[in-house]
Amino acid sequence: MENQGSNIWNAACEQLKSILSSDIYERWIAVIKCTEESGTALQLAVANDFYKDWLEENYFPMIRKAVLVVSGKEMEITLEVDSSHFDVVKEEPPPEAAQTGISIPGLGFGKSKPNHNLNPNYAFDSFVVGASNQFAHAAALAAANSPSRTYNPLFIYGGVGLGKTHLMQAIGNHIASKKPRAKICYTTCESFTNEYIDAIQNSNVSAFRKKYRKIDMLLIDDIQFLDGKAGLQEEFFHTFNALFENHKQIVLTSDRTPSEMAGLAPRLISRFEWGLVTELGKPDVETRSAILRKKADLLHLNIDHTLLDYLAERVSSNIRSLEGALIRVATFMSLTNQSVNVQKIDELLHDLLDKESQAAVNVDMIQRTVAEHFDLRTTDLTGKRRSKDIAWPRQIAMHLSRTMTSQSFPVIGQAFNRNHATILYAHDQISERAKDDRALQQTIAILKDKVKKNCAKAAQ
Ligand code: ADP
Ligand code: MG
């Protein structure tokens, strides 16, 4: 056993075992091999990219902390993919698995090896629904319940760390649990591209095509990677058509809408818009709190809910950062056996919170920017006058306040001396009109840009 020589790593594992649930420990930590240990550095290895990405994203800070605690010093820790340290699954798959999805060598979760490459943690159960994601969630659930019969393709777009991958894989996991024989393929557009390039180099394109055209469900993450790649788009177009014509569900995610991909062939844009294009927005503060409560439960973290609400207020940019913040607090609590308060949280998260406050857009700045743009005073926006030249900019400012901040309707209402229903109405009005009013779309884009610049300036 390679791990035996590694005292620090073994001790760190013991630490982690005491913090994490046995399921998580077995799944994510026990699979790591320590391949080298010196006085100052630890070299860790896992069997494939899937583990590496997941560990880096979710458990690396915790691993680092555990190593620090047991060794008493900051050590350089590297995590690499090195399949030579792992037994590739040799036994024949059971007949059922043989017909199902694409498996990754070396990826075995204990006895029940999945026959697809989905992350089991990305499920509908663990996805918290709020105002910012309820439509995307409902669409994903519909696609999972009746694949290819509701929205095909389902196109989910939104910013970084807002749950696109989670929701997409939840669809796959849902189907995998109901129909274990279904061939579900999850891949990122980047991997799809690399595989295609390899296939061309090895004159193996027909095998590549066969693989992708014979599956029951295709989940391609971060499809914006296709933007500007003509050859790849051509190949993808045919894969898309083959699957679509055979009534196979296709789910795509992207950081932008199809029409915002300037280098995408028009025929692909139109394909992508055939089904449903749905947005994952930034979660409001209530949803962020709910997410933190759910994650804290999953981590068996005994923490006061008011502190979770505090964290939710302070970390608003995306859910991944929110999760990272919670894991940092959880690691501190479990490694030191101390509880935390607001000051301790500020201290633990100082780098993260500083960044958040710099980026934070507030209603006050939106009002000032909109007033300046339309040559008005801020008090015109918050005052009573209803003439059109004031009411219109006011509605735009209300709409921006709702879309650019995570404030609730009542809080925005207070800032405009109105009730929440007025804000809701203004928000809906502007969203509706902006759908086919290009001039308004442009005004909104310009204003958003100005608001962001003004906020960044104010933070300096
Ligand atoms: P994206 O693909 O949009 O960049 P991810 O799907 O990777 O974002 O989400 C980032 C992290 O946030 C993941 O750990 C995911 O589980 C979590 N997450 C995102 N949205 C939610 C949600 N609504 N409820 C619970 N967790 C969420
Ligand atoms: Mg993603």
Short mmCIF file of C-alpha atoms and ligand atoms in Angstrom, two decimals:
data_model
loop_
_atom_site.label_atom_id
_atom_site.label_comp_id
_atom_site.label_asym_id
_atom_site.label_seq_id
_atom_site.Cartn_x
_atom_site.Cartn_y
_atom_site.Cartn_z
CA MET A 1 0.00 0.00 0.00
CA GLU A 2 1.48 3.25 -1.08
CA ASN A 3 -0.26 5.18 1.65
CA GLN A 4 1.54 3.40 4.48
CA GLY A 5 4.72 5.38 4.12
CA SER A 6 2.84 8.62 4.36
CA ASN A 7 2.35 9.50 7.99
CA ILE A 8 1.07 12.98 7.41
CA TRP A 9 -1.39 11.92 4.79
CA ASN A 10 -2.67 9.05 6.95
CA ALA A 11 -3.12 11.40 9.88
CA ALA A 12 -4.86 13.93 7.66
CA CYS A 13 -7.18 11.18 6.46
CA GLU A 14 -8.05 10.34 10.06
CA GLN A 15 -8.91 14.01 10.61
CA LEU A 16 -11.05 14.14 7.51
CA LYS A 17 -12.75 10.90 8.47
CA SER A 18 -13.87 12.47 11.71
CA ILE A 19 -15.30 15.51 9.94
CA LEU A 20 -16.97 14.01 6.92
CA SER A 21 -19.82 11.55 6.72
CA SER A 22 -18.57 8.05 6.01
CA ASP A 23 -20.26 8.10 2.60
CA ILE A 24 -18.48 11.27 1.54
CA TYR A 25 -15.20 10.09 3.01
CA GLU A 26 -15.30 6.77 1.18
CA ARG A 27 -16.40 8.37 -2.04
CA TRP A 28 -14.04 11.31 -2.24
CA ILE A 29 -11.13 10.96 0.19
CA ALA A 30 -10.46 7.23 0.43
CA VAL A 31 -9.91 7.20 -3.34
CA ILE A 32 -6.89 9.50 -3.09
CA LYS A 33 -3.42 7.95 -3.05
CA CYS A 34 -0.45 9.72 -1.57
CA THR A 35 2.35 9.00 -4.03
CA GLU A 36 5.11 11.06 -2.44
CA GLU A 37 5.70 12.77 0.85
CA SER A 38 8.63 14.96 1.76
CA GLY A 39 9.05 17.25 4.74
CA THR A 40 7.41 20.10 2.88
CA ALA A 41 5.31 18.61 0.13
CA LEU A 42 2.64 16.03 -0.49
CA GLN A 43 1.92 14.58 -3.87
CA LEU A 44 -1.57 13.13 -4.20
CA ALA A 45 -3.03 11.20 -7.08
CA VAL A 46 -6.48 10.23 -8.26
CA ALA A 47 -7.65 7.95 -11.04
CA ASN A 48 -9.18 10.46 -13.42
CA ASP A 49 -10.13 14.05 -14.17
CA PHE A 50 -13.57 13.62 -12.76
CA TYR A 51 -12.18 13.10 -9.24
CA LYS A 52 -9.59 15.78 -9.65
CA ASP A 53 -12.08 18.44 -10.69
CA TRP A 54 -14.55 17.53 -8.02
CA LEU A 55 -11.94 17.42 -5.28
CA GLU A 56 -10.40 20.69 -6.32
CA GLU A 57 -13.75 22.36 -6.43
CA ASN A 58 -15.14 20.98 -3.22
CA TYR A 59 -12.68 19.42 -0.83
CA PHE A 60 -9.30 20.91 -1.49
CA PRO A 61 -9.52 23.66 1.17
CA MET A 62 -10.62 21.04 3.67
CA ILE A 63 -7.74 18.73 2.74
CA ARG A 64 -5.30 21.61 3.02
CA LYS A 65 -6.61 22.52 6.47
CA ALA A 66 -6.41 18.93 7.67
CA VAL A 67 -2.81 18.65 6.48
CA LEU A 68 -1.99 21.94 8.19
CA VAL A 69 -3.48 20.76 11.46
CA VAL A 70 -1.70 17.40 11.53
CA SER A 71 1.66 18.61 10.24
CA GLY A 72 1.64 21.99 11.96
CA LYS A 73 2.88 23.70 8.80
CA GLU A 74 1.75 24.85 5.38
CA MET A 75 2.76 22.11 2.96
CA GLU A 76 2.73 22.22 -0.77
CA ILE A 77 0.01 19.85 -1.89
CA THR A 78 -0.40 18.78 -5.47
CA LEU A 79 -3.16 16.67 -6.87
CA GLU A 80 -2.61 14.92 -10.16
CA VAL A 81 -4.33 12.36 -12.30
CA ASP A 82 -2.24 9.21 -12.44
CA SER A 83 -4.17 6.11 -13.30
CA SER A 84 -1.08 3.90 -12.91
CA HIS A 85 -1.70 3.84 -9.16
CA PHE A 86 -5.19 2.47 -9.56
CA ASP A 87 -6.58 -0.83 -10.63
CA VAL A 88 -8.64 -0.31 -13.69
CA VAL A 89 -11.92 -2.12 -13.22
CA LYS A 90 -11.18 -5.47 -14.78
CA GLU A 91 -14.25 -7.55 -14.25
CA GLU A 92 -16.81 -7.79 -17.01
CA PRO A 93 -19.68 -5.43 -16.46
CA PRO A 94 -22.97 -7.12 -15.61
CA PRO A 95 -25.13 -7.60 -18.71
CA GLU A 96 -27.34 -4.67 -17.83
CA ALA A 97 -24.47 -2.27 -17.41
CA ALA A 98 -22.93 -3.47 -20.62
CA GLN A 99 -25.78 -1.94 -22.53
CA THR A 100 -25.83 1.27 -20.66
CA GLY A 101 -24.03 4.60 -20.86
CA ILE A 102 -20.42 5.41 -21.22
CA SER A 103 -18.28 4.41 -18.29
CA ILE A 104 -15.03 5.96 -17.22
CA PRO A 105 -12.23 3.51 -16.47
CA GLY A 106 -11.14 3.59 -12.88
CA LEU A 107 -14.24 5.38 -11.68
CA GLY A 108 -15.78 3.01 -9.22
CA PHE A 109 -17.95 3.97 -6.31
CA GLY A 110 -17.68 0.95 -4.05
CA LYS A 111 -19.89 -1.90 -5.08
CA SER A 112 -22.46 -0.08 -7.16
CA LYS A 113 -20.53 1.24 -10.08
CA PRO A 114 -22.48 3.81 -12.00
CA ASN A 115 -22.84 3.14 -15.69
CA HIS A 116 -22.79 6.79 -16.60
CA ASN A 117 -20.44 9.58 -15.67
CA LEU A 118 -22.86 11.68 -13.68
CA ASN A 119 -22.04 13.10 -10.30
CA PRO A 120 -24.54 11.52 -7.89
CA ASN A 121 -24.63 14.63 -5.73
CA TYR A 122 -26.17 16.69 -8.50
CA ALA A 123 -29.75 15.64 -7.96
CA PHE A 124 -33.10 17.40 -7.95
CA ASP A 125 -33.37 16.67 -4.22
CA SER A 126 -30.32 18.74 -3.43
CA PHE A 127 -31.28 21.61 -5.74
CA VAL A 128 -32.91 24.47 -3.87
CA VAL A 129 -35.64 26.21 -5.83
CA GLY A 130 -36.20 29.96 -5.57
CA ALA A 131 -37.44 32.81 -7.72
CA SER A 132 -34.23 32.95 -9.76
CA ASN A 133 -34.29 29.34 -10.88
CA GLN A 134 -37.87 28.11 -10.64
CA PHE A 135 -38.57 28.17 -14.38
CA ALA A 136 -35.33 26.46 -15.29
CA HIS A 137 -35.96 23.93 -12.54
CA ALA A 138 -39.53 23.25 -13.71
CA ALA A 139 -38.34 22.83 -17.28
CA ALA A 140 -35.56 20.47 -16.21
CA LEU A 141 -38.00 18.40 -14.19
CA ALA A 142 -40.40 18.23 -17.12
CA ALA A 143 -37.59 17.10 -19.42
CA ALA A 144 -36.54 14.49 -16.85
CA ASN A 145 -40.09 13.19 -16.47
CA SER A 146 -40.90 12.97 -20.16
CA PRO A 147 -37.66 13.08 -22.09
CA SER A 148 -37.87 14.39 -25.65
CA ARG A 149 -41.58 14.99 -25.29
CA THR A 150 -41.57 18.37 -23.61
CA TYR A 151 -38.61 20.57 -24.39
CA ASN A 152 -36.11 19.32 -26.89
CA PRO A 153 -33.49 20.62 -26.76
CA LEU A 154 -33.57 22.14 -23.32
CA PHE A 155 -31.13 25.02 -23.30
CA ILE A 156 -30.14 26.34 -19.86
CA TYR A 157 -28.05 29.48 -19.68
CA GLY A 158 -26.70 31.64 -16.88
CA GLY A 159 -23.57 32.98 -15.19
CA VAL A 160 -20.77 31.04 -13.54
CA GLY A 161 -21.61 28.98 -10.48
CA LEU A 162 -25.37 29.39 -10.70
CA GLY A 163 -26.25 25.71 -10.98
CA LYS A 164 -26.23 24.89 -14.71
CA THR A 165 -24.15 21.74 -14.37
CA HIS A 166 -26.07 20.71 -11.28
CA LEU A 167 -29.46 21.03 -12.96
CA MET A 168 -28.32 19.35 -16.15
CA GLN A 169 -26.89 16.37 -14.31
CA ALA A 170 -30.00 16.19 -12.12
CA ILE A 171 -31.96 15.43 -15.29
CA GLY A 172 -29.53 12.64 -16.13
CA ASN A 173 -29.52 11.23 -12.61
CA HIS A 174 -33.30 11.28 -12.47
CA ILE A 175 -33.57 9.29 -15.69
CA ALA A 176 -30.76 6.94 -14.68
CA SER A 177 -32.63 6.08 -11.48
CA LYS A 178 -35.89 5.43 -13.30
CA LYS A 179 -34.41 3.70 -16.35
CA PRO A 180 -31.09 2.12 -15.46
CA ARG A 181 -30.70 0.87 -19.02
CA ALA A 182 -30.85 4.30 -20.57
CA LYS A 183 -27.64 5.36 -22.24
CA ILE A 184 -26.96 8.77 -20.83
CA CYS A 185 -23.95 10.71 -21.90
CA TYR A 186 -22.77 13.77 -20.03
CA THR A 187 -19.82 15.63 -21.44
CA THR A 188 -18.47 19.12 -21.58
CA CYS A 189 -18.28 20.76 -24.96
CA GLU A 190 -14.54 20.94 -24.47
CA SER A 191 -14.21 17.17 -23.98
CA PHE A 192 -16.52 16.58 -26.90
CA THR A 193 -14.20 18.73 -28.99
CA ASN A 194 -11.07 16.95 -27.82
CA GLU A 195 -12.62 13.60 -28.50
CA TYR A 196 -13.58 14.71 -31.98
CA ILE A 197 -10.07 16.00 -32.71
CA ASP A 198 -8.58 12.72 -31.46
CA ALA A 199 -11.00 10.83 -33.66
CA ILE A 200 -9.90 12.82 -36.70
CA GLN A 201 -6.24 12.29 -35.89
CA ASN A 202 -6.74 8.56 -35.44
CA SER A 203 -9.04 8.22 -38.44
CA ASN A 204 -11.72 7.07 -36.11
CA VAL A 205 -14.48 9.54 -36.84
CA SER A 206 -17.04 6.88 -37.65
CA ALA A 207 -16.65 5.34 -34.16
CA PHE A 208 -16.99 8.78 -32.66
CA ARG A 209 -20.20 9.39 -34.60
CA LYS A 210 -21.59 6.00 -33.72
CA LYS A 211 -20.96 6.55 -30.05
CA TYR A 212 -22.76 9.88 -29.93
CA ARG A 213 -25.59 8.94 -32.21
CA LYS A 214 -26.53 5.77 -30.36
CA ILE A 215 -27.25 7.23 -26.98
CA ASP A 216 -30.62 7.98 -25.40
CA MET A 217 -29.78 11.30 -23.88
CA LEU A 218 -27.04 13.80 -24.57
CA LEU A 219 -26.05 16.36 -21.96
CA ILE A 220 -23.47 18.84 -23.23
CA ASP A 221 -22.17 21.35 -20.73
CA ASP A 222 -20.80 24.79 -21.63
CA ILE A 223 -21.82 24.69 -25.27
CA GLN A 224 -20.57 28.27 -25.72
CA PHE A 225 -17.29 26.52 -26.46
CA LEU A 226 -18.69 25.84 -29.95
CA ASP A 227 -18.79 29.56 -30.64
CA GLY A 228 -16.50 30.38 -33.57
CA LYS A 229 -15.52 26.74 -34.30
CA ALA A 230 -17.01 26.04 -37.70
CA GLY A 231 -15.80 22.46 -38.25
CA LEU A 232 -16.96 21.35 -34.87
CA GLN A 233 -20.32 23.01 -35.37
CA GLU A 234 -20.80 21.04 -38.55
CA GLU A 235 -20.14 17.77 -36.74
CA PHE A 236 -22.34 18.75 -33.85
CA PHE A 237 -25.13 19.77 -36.20
CA HIS A 238 -25.32 16.23 -37.57
CA THR A 239 -25.14 14.62 -34.15
CA PHE A 240 -27.90 16.94 -33.01
CA ASN A 241 -30.12 16.09 -35.96
CA ALA A 242 -29.58 12.35 -35.63
CA LEU A 243 -30.55 12.38 -31.97
CA PHE A 244 -33.40 14.80 -32.44
CA GLU A 245 -34.93 12.81 -35.25
CA ASN A 246 -34.79 9.70 -33.11
CA HIS A 247 -36.61 11.52 -30.32
CA LYS A 248 -33.67 11.54 -27.96
CA GLN A 249 -33.49 14.23 -25.33
CA ILE A 250 -30.75 16.82 -25.70
CA VAL A 251 -29.83 19.22 -22.91
CA LEU A 252 -27.34 22.04 -23.38
CA THR A 253 -25.94 24.63 -21.01
CA SER A 254 -24.19 27.85 -21.81
CA ASP A 255 -23.10 31.09 -20.24
CA ARG A 256 -25.15 33.00 -22.84
CA THR A 257 -28.24 32.60 -25.02
CA PRO A 258 -27.92 30.98 -28.46
CA SER A 259 -28.43 34.31 -30.22
CA GLU A 260 -25.67 35.87 -28.14
CA MET A 261 -23.14 33.45 -29.62
CA ALA A 262 -21.85 35.64 -32.40
CA GLY A 263 -19.80 32.88 -34.04
CA LEU A 264 -22.52 30.26 -34.10
CA ALA A 265 -24.00 29.20 -37.45
CA PRO A 266 -27.58 30.47 -37.82
CA ARG A 267 -28.90 26.95 -38.40
CA LEU A 268 -27.49 25.88 -35.02
CA ILE A 269 -28.93 28.95 -33.32
CA SER A 270 -32.30 28.03 -34.68
CA ARG A 271 -31.88 24.37 -33.62
CA PHE A 272 -30.98 25.47 -30.11
CA GLU A 273 -34.08 27.63 -29.98
CA TRP A 274 -36.44 24.86 -31.13
CA GLY A 275 -37.10 23.65 -27.63
CA LEU A 276 -36.91 25.88 -24.60
CA VAL A 277 -34.25 28.44 -23.73
CA THR A 278 -34.35 29.11 -20.01
CA GLU A 279 -32.26 31.24 -17.71
CA LEU A 280 -30.72 30.49 -14.33
CA GLY A 281 -30.54 33.85 -12.62
CA LYS A 282 -28.68 35.06 -9.58
CA PRO A 283 -30.40 33.80 -6.46
CA ASP A 284 -31.98 36.33 -4.12
CA VAL A 285 -30.96 36.42 -0.52
CA GLU A 286 -33.78 34.15 0.66
CA THR A 287 -32.75 31.45 -1.80
CA ARG A 288 -29.12 31.84 -0.81
CA SER A 289 -30.08 31.30 2.83
CA ALA A 290 -32.11 28.25 1.91
CA ILE A 291 -29.18 26.82 -0.06
CA LEU A 292 -26.84 27.36 2.90
CA ARG A 293 -29.26 25.63 5.26
CA LYS A 294 -29.46 22.65 2.99
CA LYS A 295 -25.68 22.45 2.58
CA ALA A 296 -25.14 22.89 6.32
CA ASP A 297 -27.47 19.94 6.92
CA LEU A 298 -25.59 17.85 4.40
CA LEU A 299 -22.33 18.69 6.17
CA HIS A 300 -23.92 17.92 9.56
CA LEU A 301 -22.87 21.36 10.60
CA ASN A 302 -24.24 22.67 13.83
CA ILE A 303 -24.39 26.37 13.11
CA ASP A 304 -26.85 29.06 14.09
CA HIS A 305 -29.22 29.96 11.26
CA THR A 306 -28.70 33.68 11.81
CA LEU A 307 -25.04 33.13 10.91
CA LEU A 308 -26.05 31.35 7.73
CA ASP A 309 -28.31 34.30 6.90
CA TYR A 310 -25.38 36.61 7.52
CA LEU A 311 -23.23 34.60 5.11
CA ALA A 312 -26.03 34.64 2.54
CA GLU A 313 -26.20 38.45 2.80
CA ARG A 314 -22.47 38.85 2.38
CA VAL A 315 -21.76 36.38 -0.43
CA SER A 316 -24.02 37.14 -3.35
CA SER A 317 -22.06 36.64 -6.53
CA ASN A 318 -22.74 32.96 -7.09
CA ILE A 319 -23.60 29.70 -5.42
CA ARG A 320 -20.19 28.18 -5.88
CA SER A 321 -18.63 31.00 -3.83
CA LEU A 322 -21.37 30.62 -1.28
CA GLU A 323 -20.60 26.94 -0.95
CA GLY A 324 -16.88 27.64 -0.73
CA ALA A 325 -17.53 30.11 2.10
CA LEU A 326 -19.57 27.57 4.02
CA ILE A 327 -16.98 24.84 3.57
CA ARG A 328 -14.32 27.17 4.92
CA VAL A 329 -16.40 27.91 8.01
CA ALA A 330 -17.24 24.21 8.41
CA THR A 331 -13.58 23.24 8.17
CA PHE A 332 -12.63 25.76 10.81
CA MET A 333 -15.36 24.56 13.15
CA SER A 334 -14.58 20.89 12.82
CA LEU A 335 -10.82 21.16 12.94
CA THR A 336 -10.71 23.48 15.93
CA ASN A 337 -13.88 22.36 17.68
CA GLN A 338 -14.78 26.00 18.12
CA SER A 339 -18.03 27.69 17.29
CA VAL A 340 -18.10 30.85 15.16
CA ASN A 341 -19.66 34.28 15.39
CA VAL A 342 -20.01 37.15 12.93
CA GLN A 343 -16.50 38.48 13.67
CA LYS A 344 -14.95 35.06 13.19
CA ILE A 345 -16.76 34.64 9.88
CA ASP A 346 -15.50 38.03 8.71
CA GLU A 347 -12.00 37.00 9.66
CA LEU A 348 -12.16 33.59 8.00
CA LEU A 349 -13.63 34.94 4.81
CA HIS A 350 -11.93 38.32 4.58
CA ASP A 351 -10.57 37.83 1.07
CA LEU A 352 -13.88 36.56 -0.26
CA LEU A 353 -16.03 39.23 1.39
CA ASP A 354 -13.82 42.05 0.18
CA LYS A 355 -14.25 40.87 -3.38
CA GLU A 356 -17.99 40.59 -2.88
CA SER A 357 -18.37 44.09 -1.55
CA GLN A 358 -16.34 45.50 -4.42
CA ALA A 359 -18.55 43.87 -6.96
CA ALA A 360 -21.78 44.58 -5.10
CA VAL A 361 -24.24 46.66 -7.04
CA ASN A 362 -26.67 48.62 -4.91
CA VAL A 363 -30.00 50.29 -5.55
CA ASP A 364 -28.64 53.69 -4.61
CA MET A 365 -26.01 53.52 -7.36
CA ILE A 366 -28.60 52.33 -9.86
CA GLN A 367 -30.83 55.31 -9.04
CA ARG A 368 -27.94 57.74 -9.40
CA THR A 369 -26.79 56.25 -12.69
CA VAL A 370 -30.27 56.13 -14.22
CA ALA A 371 -31.01 59.70 -13.09
CA GLU A 372 -27.80 60.96 -14.62
CA HIS A 373 -28.41 59.08 -17.87
CA PHE A 374 -31.87 60.62 -18.31
CA ASP A 375 -30.82 63.99 -17.00
CA LEU A 376 -32.98 63.82 -13.90
CA ARG A 377 -32.41 64.17 -10.18
CA THR A 378 -32.39 61.06 -7.99
CA THR A 379 -35.29 62.54 -6.03
CA ASP A 380 -37.34 62.50 -9.25
CA LEU A 381 -37.06 58.73 -9.25
CA THR A 382 -38.08 58.36 -5.64
CA GLY A 383 -40.68 61.17 -5.71
CA LYS A 384 -44.34 61.25 -6.62
CA ARG A 385 -44.45 62.89 -10.06
CA ARG A 386 -45.91 60.70 -12.76
CA SER A 387 -45.12 62.48 -16.00
CA LYS A 388 -43.89 60.09 -18.67
CA ASP A 389 -40.37 61.49 -18.84
CA ILE A 390 -39.95 60.57 -15.19
CA ALA A 391 -42.15 57.48 -14.87
CA TRP A 392 -40.33 55.64 -17.65
CA PRO A 393 -36.77 56.03 -16.27
CA ARG A 394 -38.17 55.22 -12.84
CA GLN A 395 -39.54 51.90 -14.11
CA ILE A 396 -36.24 51.13 -15.75
CA ALA A 397 -34.42 51.87 -12.49
CA MET A 398 -36.80 49.56 -10.63
CA HIS A 399 -36.26 46.83 -13.18
CA LEU A 400 -32.47 47.19 -12.94
CA SER A 401 -32.65 47.12 -9.15
CA ARG A 402 -34.41 43.82 -9.34
CA THR A 403 -32.15 42.24 -11.95
CA MET A 404 -28.79 43.62 -10.85
CA THR A 405 -29.07 43.21 -7.10
CA SER A 406 -30.33 40.38 -4.99
CA GLN A 407 -32.71 42.62 -3.04
CA SER A 408 -36.29 41.52 -2.59
CA PHE A 409 -39.22 43.48 -4.06
CA PRO A 410 -40.22 45.00 -0.68
CA VAL A 411 -36.68 46.23 0.01
CA ILE A 412 -36.43 47.80 -3.44
CA GLY A 413 -39.89 49.27 -2.86
CA GLN A 414 -38.62 51.10 0.22
CA ALA A 415 -35.77 52.61 -1.76
CA PHE A 416 -38.28 54.04 -4.24
CA ASN A 417 -40.93 54.99 -1.65
CA ARG A 418 -43.30 52.51 -3.25
CA ASN A 419 -44.83 49.20 -2.27
CA HIS A 420 -43.53 45.89 -3.53
CA ALA A 421 -46.38 45.46 -6.05
CA THR A 422 -45.30 48.62 -7.90
CA ILE A 423 -41.78 47.27 -8.27
CA LEU A 424 -43.06 43.91 -9.41
CA TYR A 425 -45.28 45.62 -11.98
CA ALA A 426 -42.47 47.83 -13.28
CA HIS A 427 -40.11 44.86 -13.48
CA ASP A 428 -42.62 42.81 -15.49
CA GLN A 429 -43.50 45.73 -17.76
CA ILE A 430 -39.92 46.42 -18.71
CA SER A 431 -39.01 42.74 -19.10
CA GLU A 432 -41.99 42.25 -21.38
CA ARG A 433 -41.31 45.31 -23.53
CA ALA A 434 -37.61 44.57 -23.78
CA LYS A 435 -38.40 41.27 -25.47
CA ASP A 436 -38.96 42.91 -28.84
CA ASP A 437 -37.89 46.51 -28.35
CA ARG A 438 -34.28 46.66 -29.46
CA ALA A 439 -33.83 50.29 -28.42
CA LEU A 440 -34.90 49.42 -24.91
CA GLN A 441 -32.59 46.39 -24.87
CA GLN A 442 -29.76 48.68 -25.80
CA THR A 443 -30.62 51.28 -23.16
CA ILE A 444 -30.69 48.56 -20.53
CA ALA A 445 -27.35 47.18 -21.66
CA ILE A 446 -25.76 50.65 -21.58
CA LEU A 447 -27.20 51.39 -18.16
CA LYS A 448 -26.03 48.07 -16.73
CA ASP A 449 -22.57 48.78 -17.95
CA LYS A 450 -22.57 52.27 -16.44
CA VAL A 451 -23.88 50.98 -13.11
CA LYS A 452 -21.15 48.37 -12.93
CA LYS A 453 -18.47 50.91 -13.75
CA ASN A 454 -19.80 53.36 -11.19
CA CYS A 455 -19.92 50.66 -8.52
CA ALA A 456 -16.37 49.56 -9.29
CA LYS A 457 -15.22 53.21 -9.10
CA ALA A 458 -16.98 53.72 -5.77
CA ALA A 459 -15.32 50.61 -4.35
CA GLN A 460 -11.78 51.83 -5.09
P1 ADP B 1 -22.46 26.29 -13.13
O1 ADP B 1 -22.43 25.03 -13.91
O2 ADP B 1 -23.63 27.17 -13.49
O3 ADP B 1 -21.17 27.05 -13.17
P2 ADP B 1 -22.71 24.50 -10.90
O4 ADP B 1 -23.86 23.68 -11.35
O5 ADP B 1 -21.36 23.89 -10.99
O6 ADP B 1 -22.71 25.93 -11.61
O7 ADP B 1 -23.01 24.96 -9.40
C1 ADP B 1 -22.00 25.41 -8.51
C2 ADP B 1 -22.23 24.82 -7.14
O8 ADP B 1 -23.40 25.38 -6.58
C3 ADP B 1 -22.46 23.32 -7.18
O9 ADP B 1 -21.81 22.72 -6.08
C4 ADP B 1 -23.96 23.16 -7.06
O10 ADP B 1 -24.32 21.97 -6.40
C5 ADP B 1 -24.34 24.37 -6.24
N1 ADP B 1 -25.67 24.85 -6.58
C6 ADP B 1 -26.01 25.63 -7.63
N2 ADP B 1 -27.32 25.91 -7.63
C7 ADP B 1 -27.84 25.31 -6.55
C8 ADP B 1 -29.16 25.23 -6.00
N3 ADP B 1 -30.20 25.86 -6.54
N4 ADP B 1 -29.32 24.51 -4.88
C9 ADP B 1 -28.28 23.90 -4.30
N5 ADP B 1 -27.02 23.93 -4.75
C10 ADP B 1 -26.80 24.62 -5.87
MG MG B 2 -20.88 24.22 -15.06
#
